[in-house]
PDB file of C-alpha atoms and ligand atoms in Angstrom:
ATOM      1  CA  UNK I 231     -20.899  -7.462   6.261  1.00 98.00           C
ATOM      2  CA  UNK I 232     -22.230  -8.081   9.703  1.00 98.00           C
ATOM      3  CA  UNK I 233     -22.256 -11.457  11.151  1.00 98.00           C
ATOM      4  CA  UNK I 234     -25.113 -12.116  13.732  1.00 98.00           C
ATOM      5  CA  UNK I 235     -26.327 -14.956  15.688  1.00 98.00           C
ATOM      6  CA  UNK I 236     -30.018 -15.037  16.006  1.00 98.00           C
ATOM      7  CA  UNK I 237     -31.093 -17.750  19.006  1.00 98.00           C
ATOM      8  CA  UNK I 238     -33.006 -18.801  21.716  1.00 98.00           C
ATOM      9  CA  UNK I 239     -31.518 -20.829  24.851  1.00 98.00           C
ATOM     10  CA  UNK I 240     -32.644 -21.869  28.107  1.00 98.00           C
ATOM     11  CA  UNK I 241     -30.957 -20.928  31.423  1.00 98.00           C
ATOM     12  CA  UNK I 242     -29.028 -24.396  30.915  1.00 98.00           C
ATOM     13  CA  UNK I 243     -27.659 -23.349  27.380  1.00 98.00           C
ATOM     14  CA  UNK I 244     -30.548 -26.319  25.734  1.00 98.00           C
ATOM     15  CA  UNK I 245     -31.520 -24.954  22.110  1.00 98.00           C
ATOM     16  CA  UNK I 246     -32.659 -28.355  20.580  1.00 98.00           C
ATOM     17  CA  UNK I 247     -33.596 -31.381  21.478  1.00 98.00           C
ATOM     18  CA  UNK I 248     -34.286 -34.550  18.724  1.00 97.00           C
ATOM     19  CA  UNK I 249     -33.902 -32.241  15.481  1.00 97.00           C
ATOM     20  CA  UNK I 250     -36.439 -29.418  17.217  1.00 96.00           C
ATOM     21  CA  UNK I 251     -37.123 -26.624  19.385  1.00 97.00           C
ATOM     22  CA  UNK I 252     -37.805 -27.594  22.948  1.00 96.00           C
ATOM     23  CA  UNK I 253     -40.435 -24.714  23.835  1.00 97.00           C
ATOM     24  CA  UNK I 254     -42.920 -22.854  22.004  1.00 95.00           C
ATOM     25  CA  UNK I 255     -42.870 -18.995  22.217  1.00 96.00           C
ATOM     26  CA  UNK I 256     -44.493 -16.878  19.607  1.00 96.00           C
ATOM     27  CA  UNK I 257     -43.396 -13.799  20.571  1.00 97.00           C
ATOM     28  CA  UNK I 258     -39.964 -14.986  20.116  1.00 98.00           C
ATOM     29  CA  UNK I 259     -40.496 -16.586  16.526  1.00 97.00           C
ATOM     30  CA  UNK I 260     -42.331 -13.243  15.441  1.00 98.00           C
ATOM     31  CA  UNK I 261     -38.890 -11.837  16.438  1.00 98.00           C
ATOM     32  CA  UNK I 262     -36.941 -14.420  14.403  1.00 98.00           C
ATOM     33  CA  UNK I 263     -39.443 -13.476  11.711  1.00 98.00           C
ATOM     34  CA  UNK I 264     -39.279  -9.533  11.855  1.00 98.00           C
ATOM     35  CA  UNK I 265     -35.491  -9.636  12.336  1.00 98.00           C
ATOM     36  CA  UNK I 266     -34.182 -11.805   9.442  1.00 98.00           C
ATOM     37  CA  UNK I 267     -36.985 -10.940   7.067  1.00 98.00           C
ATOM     38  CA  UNK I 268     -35.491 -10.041   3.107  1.00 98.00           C
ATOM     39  CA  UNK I 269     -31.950 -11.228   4.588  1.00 98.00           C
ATOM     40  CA  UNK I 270     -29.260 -13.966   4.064  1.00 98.00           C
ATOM     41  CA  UNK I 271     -29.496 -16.916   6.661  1.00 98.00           C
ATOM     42  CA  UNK I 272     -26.325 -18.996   6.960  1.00 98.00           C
ATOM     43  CA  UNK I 273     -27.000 -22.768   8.786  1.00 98.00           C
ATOM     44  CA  UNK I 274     -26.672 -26.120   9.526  1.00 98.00           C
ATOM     45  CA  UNK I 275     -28.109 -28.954   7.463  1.00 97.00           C
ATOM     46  CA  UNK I 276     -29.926 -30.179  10.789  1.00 97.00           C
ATOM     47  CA  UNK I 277     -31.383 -26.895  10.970  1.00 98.00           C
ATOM     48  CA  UNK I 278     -32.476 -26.662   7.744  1.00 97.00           C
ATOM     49  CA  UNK I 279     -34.013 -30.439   7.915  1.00 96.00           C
ATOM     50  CA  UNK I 280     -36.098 -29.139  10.794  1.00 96.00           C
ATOM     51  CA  UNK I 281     -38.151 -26.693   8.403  1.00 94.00           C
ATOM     52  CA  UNK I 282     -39.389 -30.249   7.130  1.00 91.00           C
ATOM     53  CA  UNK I 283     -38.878 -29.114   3.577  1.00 90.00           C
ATOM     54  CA  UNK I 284     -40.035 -25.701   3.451  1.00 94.00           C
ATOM     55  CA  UNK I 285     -37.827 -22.556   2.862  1.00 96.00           C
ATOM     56  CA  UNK I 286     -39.109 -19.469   4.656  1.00 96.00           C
ATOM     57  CA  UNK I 287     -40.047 -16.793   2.312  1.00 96.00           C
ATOM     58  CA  UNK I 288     -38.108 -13.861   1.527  1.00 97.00           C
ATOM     59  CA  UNK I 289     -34.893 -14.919   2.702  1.00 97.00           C
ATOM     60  CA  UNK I 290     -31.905 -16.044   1.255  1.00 98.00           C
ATOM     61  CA  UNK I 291     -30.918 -19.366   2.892  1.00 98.00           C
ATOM     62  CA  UNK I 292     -27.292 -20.947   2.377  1.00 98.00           C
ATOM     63  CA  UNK I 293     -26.861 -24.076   4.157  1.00 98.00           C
ATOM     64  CA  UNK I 294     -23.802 -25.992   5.224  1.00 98.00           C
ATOM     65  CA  UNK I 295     -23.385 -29.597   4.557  1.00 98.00           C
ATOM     66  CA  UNK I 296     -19.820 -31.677   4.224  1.00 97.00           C
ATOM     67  CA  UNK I 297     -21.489 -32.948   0.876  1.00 94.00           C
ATOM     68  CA  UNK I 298     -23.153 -30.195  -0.488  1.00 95.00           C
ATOM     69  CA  UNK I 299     -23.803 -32.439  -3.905  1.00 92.00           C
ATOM     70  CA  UNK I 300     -25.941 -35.107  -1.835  1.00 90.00           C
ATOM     71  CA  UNK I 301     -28.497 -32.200  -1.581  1.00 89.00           C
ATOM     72  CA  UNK I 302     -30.999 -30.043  -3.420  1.00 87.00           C
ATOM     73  CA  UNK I 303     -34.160 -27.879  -2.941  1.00 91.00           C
ATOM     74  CA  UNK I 304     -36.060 -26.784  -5.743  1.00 90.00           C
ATOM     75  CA  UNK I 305     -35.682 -23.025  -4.636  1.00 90.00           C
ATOM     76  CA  UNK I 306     -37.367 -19.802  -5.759  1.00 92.00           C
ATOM     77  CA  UNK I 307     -36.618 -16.261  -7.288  1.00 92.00           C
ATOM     78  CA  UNK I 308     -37.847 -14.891  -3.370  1.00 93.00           C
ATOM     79  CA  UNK I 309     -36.592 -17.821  -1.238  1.00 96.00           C
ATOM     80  CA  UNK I 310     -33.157 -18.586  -3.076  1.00 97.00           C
ATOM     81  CA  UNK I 311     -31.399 -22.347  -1.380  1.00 97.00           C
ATOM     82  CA  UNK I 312     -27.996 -23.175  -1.854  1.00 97.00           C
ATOM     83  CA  UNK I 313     -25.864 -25.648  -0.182  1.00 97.00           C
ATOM     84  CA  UNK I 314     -21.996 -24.975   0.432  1.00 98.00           C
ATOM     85  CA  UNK I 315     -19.282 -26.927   1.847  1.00 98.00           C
ATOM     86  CA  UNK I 316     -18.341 -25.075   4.544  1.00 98.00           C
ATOM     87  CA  UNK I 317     -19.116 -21.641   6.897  1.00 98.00           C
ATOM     88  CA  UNK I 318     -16.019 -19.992   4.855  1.00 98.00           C
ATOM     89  CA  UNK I 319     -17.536 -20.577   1.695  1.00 98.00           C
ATOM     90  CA  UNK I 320     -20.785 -19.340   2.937  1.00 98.00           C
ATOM     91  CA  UNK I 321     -19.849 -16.404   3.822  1.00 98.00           C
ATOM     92  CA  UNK I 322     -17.869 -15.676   0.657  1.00 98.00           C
ATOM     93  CA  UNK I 323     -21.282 -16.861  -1.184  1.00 98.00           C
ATOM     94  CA  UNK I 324     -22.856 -13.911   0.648  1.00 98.00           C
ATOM     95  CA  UNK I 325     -20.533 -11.333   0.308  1.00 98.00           C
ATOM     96  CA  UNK I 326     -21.353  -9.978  -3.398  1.00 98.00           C
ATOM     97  CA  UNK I 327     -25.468 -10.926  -1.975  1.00 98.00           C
ATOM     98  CA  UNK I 328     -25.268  -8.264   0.444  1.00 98.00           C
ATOM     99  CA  UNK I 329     -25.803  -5.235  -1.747  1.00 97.00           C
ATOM    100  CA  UNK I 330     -29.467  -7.165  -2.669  1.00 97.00           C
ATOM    101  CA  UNK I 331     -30.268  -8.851   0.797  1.00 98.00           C
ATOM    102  CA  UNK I 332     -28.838  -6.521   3.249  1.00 98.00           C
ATOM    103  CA  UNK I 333     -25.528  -5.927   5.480  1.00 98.00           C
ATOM    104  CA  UNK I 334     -26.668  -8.046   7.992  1.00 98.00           C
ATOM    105  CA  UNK I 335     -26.481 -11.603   7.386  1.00 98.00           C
ATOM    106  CA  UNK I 336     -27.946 -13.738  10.298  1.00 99.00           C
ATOM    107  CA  UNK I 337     -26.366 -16.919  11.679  1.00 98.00           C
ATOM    108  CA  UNK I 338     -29.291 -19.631  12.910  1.00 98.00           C
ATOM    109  CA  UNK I 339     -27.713 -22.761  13.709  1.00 96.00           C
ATOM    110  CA  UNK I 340     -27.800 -25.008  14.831  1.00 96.00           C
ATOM    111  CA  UNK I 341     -25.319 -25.673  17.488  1.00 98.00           C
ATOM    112  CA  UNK I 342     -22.578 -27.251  15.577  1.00 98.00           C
ATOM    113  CA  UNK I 343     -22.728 -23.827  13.205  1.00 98.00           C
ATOM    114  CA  UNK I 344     -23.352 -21.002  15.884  1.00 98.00           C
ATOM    115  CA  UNK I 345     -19.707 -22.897  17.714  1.00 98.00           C
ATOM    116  CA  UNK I 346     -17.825 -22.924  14.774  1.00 98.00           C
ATOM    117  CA  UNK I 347     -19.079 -19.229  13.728  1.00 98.00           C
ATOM    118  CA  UNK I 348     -18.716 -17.540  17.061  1.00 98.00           C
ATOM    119  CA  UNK I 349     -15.081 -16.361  16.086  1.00 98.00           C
ATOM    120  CA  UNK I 350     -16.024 -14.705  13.155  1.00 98.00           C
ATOM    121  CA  UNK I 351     -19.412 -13.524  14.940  1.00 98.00           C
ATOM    122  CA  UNK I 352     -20.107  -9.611  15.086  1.00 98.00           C
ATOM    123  CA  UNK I 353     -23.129  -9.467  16.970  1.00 98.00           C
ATOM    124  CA  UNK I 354     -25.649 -12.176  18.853  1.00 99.00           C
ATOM    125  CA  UNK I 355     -29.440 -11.633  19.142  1.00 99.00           C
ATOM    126  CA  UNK I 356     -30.292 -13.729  22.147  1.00 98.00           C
ATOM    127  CA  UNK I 357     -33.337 -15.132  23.277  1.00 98.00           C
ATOM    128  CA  UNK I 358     -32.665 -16.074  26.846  1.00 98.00           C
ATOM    129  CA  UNK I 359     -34.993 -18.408  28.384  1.00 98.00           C
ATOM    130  CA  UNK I 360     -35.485 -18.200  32.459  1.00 98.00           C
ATOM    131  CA  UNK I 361     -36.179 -22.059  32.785  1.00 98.00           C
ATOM    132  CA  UNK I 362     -34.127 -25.185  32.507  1.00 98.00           C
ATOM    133  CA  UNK I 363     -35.141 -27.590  29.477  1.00 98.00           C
ATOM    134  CA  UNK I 364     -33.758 -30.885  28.624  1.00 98.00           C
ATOM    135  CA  UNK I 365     -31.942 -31.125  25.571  1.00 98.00           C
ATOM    136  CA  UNK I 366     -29.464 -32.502  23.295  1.00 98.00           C
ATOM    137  CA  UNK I 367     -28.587 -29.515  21.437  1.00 98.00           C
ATOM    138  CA  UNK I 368     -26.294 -26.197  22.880  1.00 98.00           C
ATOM    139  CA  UNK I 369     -25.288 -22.919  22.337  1.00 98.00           C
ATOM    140  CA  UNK I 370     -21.887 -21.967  23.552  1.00 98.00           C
ATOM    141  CA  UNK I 371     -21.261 -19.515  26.952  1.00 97.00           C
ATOM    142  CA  UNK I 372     -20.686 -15.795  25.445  1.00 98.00           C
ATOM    143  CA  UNK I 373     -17.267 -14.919  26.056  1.00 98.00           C
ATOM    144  CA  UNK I 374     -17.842 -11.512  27.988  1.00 96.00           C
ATOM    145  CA  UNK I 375     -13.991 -10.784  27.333  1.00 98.00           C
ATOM    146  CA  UNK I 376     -15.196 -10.583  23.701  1.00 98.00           C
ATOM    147  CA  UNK I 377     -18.594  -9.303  23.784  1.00 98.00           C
ATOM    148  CA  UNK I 378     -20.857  -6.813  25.318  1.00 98.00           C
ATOM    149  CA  UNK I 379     -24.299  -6.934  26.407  1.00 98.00           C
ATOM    150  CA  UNK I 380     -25.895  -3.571  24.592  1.00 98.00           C
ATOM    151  CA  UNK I 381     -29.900  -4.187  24.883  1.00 98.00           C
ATOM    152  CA  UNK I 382     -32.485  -6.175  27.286  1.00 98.00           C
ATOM    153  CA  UNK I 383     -36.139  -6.371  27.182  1.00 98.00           C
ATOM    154  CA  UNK I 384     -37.629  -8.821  29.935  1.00 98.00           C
ATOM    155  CA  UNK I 385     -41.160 -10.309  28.743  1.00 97.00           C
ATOM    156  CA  UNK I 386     -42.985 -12.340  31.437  1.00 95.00           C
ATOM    157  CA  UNK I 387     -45.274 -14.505  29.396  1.00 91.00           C
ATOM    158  CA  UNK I 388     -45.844 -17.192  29.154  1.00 93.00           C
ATOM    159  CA  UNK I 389     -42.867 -18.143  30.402  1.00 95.00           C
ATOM    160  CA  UNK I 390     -39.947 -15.590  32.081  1.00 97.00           C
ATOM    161  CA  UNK I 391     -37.449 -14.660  29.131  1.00 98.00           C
ATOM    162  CA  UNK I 392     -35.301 -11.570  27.634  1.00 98.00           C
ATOM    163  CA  UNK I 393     -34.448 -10.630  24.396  1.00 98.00           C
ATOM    164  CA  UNK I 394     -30.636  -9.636  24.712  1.00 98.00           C
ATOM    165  CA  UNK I 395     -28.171  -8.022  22.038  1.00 98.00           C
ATOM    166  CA  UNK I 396     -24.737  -8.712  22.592  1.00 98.00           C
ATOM    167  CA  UNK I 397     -21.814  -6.738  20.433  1.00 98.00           C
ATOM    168  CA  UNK I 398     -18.363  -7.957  19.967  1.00 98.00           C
ATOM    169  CA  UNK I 399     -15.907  -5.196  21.818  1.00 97.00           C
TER     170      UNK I 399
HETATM  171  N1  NAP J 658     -33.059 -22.470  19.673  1.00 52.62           N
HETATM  172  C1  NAP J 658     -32.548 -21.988  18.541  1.00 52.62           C
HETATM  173  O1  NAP J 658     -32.400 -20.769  18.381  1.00 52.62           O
HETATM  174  C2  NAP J 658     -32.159 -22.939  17.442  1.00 52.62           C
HETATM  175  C3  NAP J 658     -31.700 -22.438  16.216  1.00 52.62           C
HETATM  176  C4  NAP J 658     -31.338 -23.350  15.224  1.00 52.62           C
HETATM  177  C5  NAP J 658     -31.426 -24.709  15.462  1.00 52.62           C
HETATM  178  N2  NAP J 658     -31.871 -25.156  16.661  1.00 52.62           N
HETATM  179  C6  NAP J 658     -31.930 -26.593  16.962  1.00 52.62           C
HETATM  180  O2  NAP J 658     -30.601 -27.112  16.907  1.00 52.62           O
HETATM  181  C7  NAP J 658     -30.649 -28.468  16.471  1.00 52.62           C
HETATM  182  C8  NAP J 658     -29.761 -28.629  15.257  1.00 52.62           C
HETATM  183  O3  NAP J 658     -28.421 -28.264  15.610  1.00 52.62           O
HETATM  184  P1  NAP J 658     -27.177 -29.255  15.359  1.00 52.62           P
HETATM  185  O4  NAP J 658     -26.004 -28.714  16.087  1.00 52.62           O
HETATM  186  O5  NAP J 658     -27.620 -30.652  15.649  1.00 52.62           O
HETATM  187  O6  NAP J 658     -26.981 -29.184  13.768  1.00 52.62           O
HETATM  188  P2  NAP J 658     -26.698 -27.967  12.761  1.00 52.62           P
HETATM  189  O7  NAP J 658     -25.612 -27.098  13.298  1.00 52.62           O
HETATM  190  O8  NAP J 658     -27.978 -27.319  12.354  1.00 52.62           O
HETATM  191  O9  NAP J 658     -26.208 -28.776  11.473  1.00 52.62           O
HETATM  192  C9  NAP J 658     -25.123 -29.678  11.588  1.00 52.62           C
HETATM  193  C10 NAP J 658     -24.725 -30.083  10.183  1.00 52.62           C
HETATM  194  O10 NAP J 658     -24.099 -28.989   9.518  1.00 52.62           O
HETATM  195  C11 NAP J 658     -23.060 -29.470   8.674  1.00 52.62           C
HETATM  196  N3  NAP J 658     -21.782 -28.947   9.173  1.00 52.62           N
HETATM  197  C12 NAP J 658     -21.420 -28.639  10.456  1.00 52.62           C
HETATM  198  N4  NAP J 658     -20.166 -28.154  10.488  1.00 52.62           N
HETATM  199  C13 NAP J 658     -19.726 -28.149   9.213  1.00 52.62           C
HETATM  200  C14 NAP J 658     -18.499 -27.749   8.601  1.00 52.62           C
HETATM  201  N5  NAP J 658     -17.473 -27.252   9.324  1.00 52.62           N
HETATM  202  N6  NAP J 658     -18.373 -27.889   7.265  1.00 52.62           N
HETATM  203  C15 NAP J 658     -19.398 -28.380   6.515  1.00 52.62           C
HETATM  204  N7  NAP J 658     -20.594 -28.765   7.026  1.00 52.62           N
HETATM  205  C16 NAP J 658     -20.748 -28.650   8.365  1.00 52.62           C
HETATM  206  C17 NAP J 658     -23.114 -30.982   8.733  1.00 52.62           C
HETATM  207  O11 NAP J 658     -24.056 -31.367   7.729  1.00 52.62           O
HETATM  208  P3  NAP J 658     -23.980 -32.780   6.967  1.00 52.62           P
HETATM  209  O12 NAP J 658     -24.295 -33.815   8.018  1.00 52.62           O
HETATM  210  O13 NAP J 658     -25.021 -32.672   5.884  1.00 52.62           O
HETATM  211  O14 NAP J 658     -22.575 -32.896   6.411  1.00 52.62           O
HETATM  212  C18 NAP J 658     -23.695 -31.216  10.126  1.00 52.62           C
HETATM  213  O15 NAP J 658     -24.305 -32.488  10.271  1.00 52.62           O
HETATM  214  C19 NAP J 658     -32.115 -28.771  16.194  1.00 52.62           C
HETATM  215  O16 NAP J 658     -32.699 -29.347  17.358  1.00 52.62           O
HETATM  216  C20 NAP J 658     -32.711 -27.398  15.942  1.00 52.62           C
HETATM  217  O17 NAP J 658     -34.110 -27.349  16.198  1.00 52.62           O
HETATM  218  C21 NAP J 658     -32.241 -24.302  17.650  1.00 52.62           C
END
């Protein structure tokens, strides 16, 4: 299994403010979209909150909750919910998933989730924005002792930003 960290952040580290996304940049959720398509997402009950009810099709979605029986979703066959306890359990949830939904399983918050997952992290897809947003929400500075930046493609519209991969060394 592959652990990755898909996210976007601003030049000051913001990737939420009050339960959203700050910006708006549909080239970067097309990427979001391409990238974690027929996967397993792993995240946050915040995170999931903010899809205001919907799952996203064709993906398997395991969110983390401290009270995973104060929850439910009425899932389906091609969108698949579960709620789990903590990020150890959801990875072991995902482990005998991977043969059906892929190698890679993607980690998408929120910040309290991409912290506490960036020791066990593999990989980090990272949307870096070239602006400075206000925010109440971060994502943690990349260790560069413990990762390496692989990739960068710099898109100038319609605001400055790069999509960068990072591997762990
Ligand atoms: N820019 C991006 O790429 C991006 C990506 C994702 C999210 N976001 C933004 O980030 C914000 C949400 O992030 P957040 O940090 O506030 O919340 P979050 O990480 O999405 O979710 C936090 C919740 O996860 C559960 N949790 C956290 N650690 C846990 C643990 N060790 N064991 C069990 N459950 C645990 C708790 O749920 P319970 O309270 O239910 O116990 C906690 O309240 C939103 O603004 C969202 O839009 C941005």
């Amino acid at each position: 299994m592959i652990l990755t960290h898909v996210v976007a952040c601003s030049q000051n580290r913001v990737i939420g403010a009050q339960g959203g996304l700050p910006w708006s940049l549909p080239e970067d959720m097309k990427f979001f979209r391409e990238t974690t398509k027929g996967h397993i997402m792993i995240m946050g009950r915040k995170t999931f909150d903010s899809f205001n009810g919907r799952a996203l099709p064709n993906r398997y979605h395991i969110v983390v909750t401290r009270d995973p029986s104060k929850q439910s979703f009425n899932s389906t066959e091609s969108s698949p919910v579960v709620f789990v306890a903590s990020i150890e359990e959801a990875v072991k949830h995902a482990e005998p998933l991977t043969a059906k939904w892929g190698d890679e399983v993607f980690i998408i918050g929120g910040g309290e989730i991409y912290k506490q997952a960036m020791p066990i992290t593999d990989k980090i897809y990272l949307t870096l924005i070239h602006r400075e947003f206000p925010g109440d929400t971060y994502y943690p500075e990349i260790d560069e002792k413990v990762f390496t930046q692989t990739e960068r493609r710099d898109i100038e519209t319609p605001i400055p930003f790069s999509f960068l991969t990072y591997l762990r060394k």
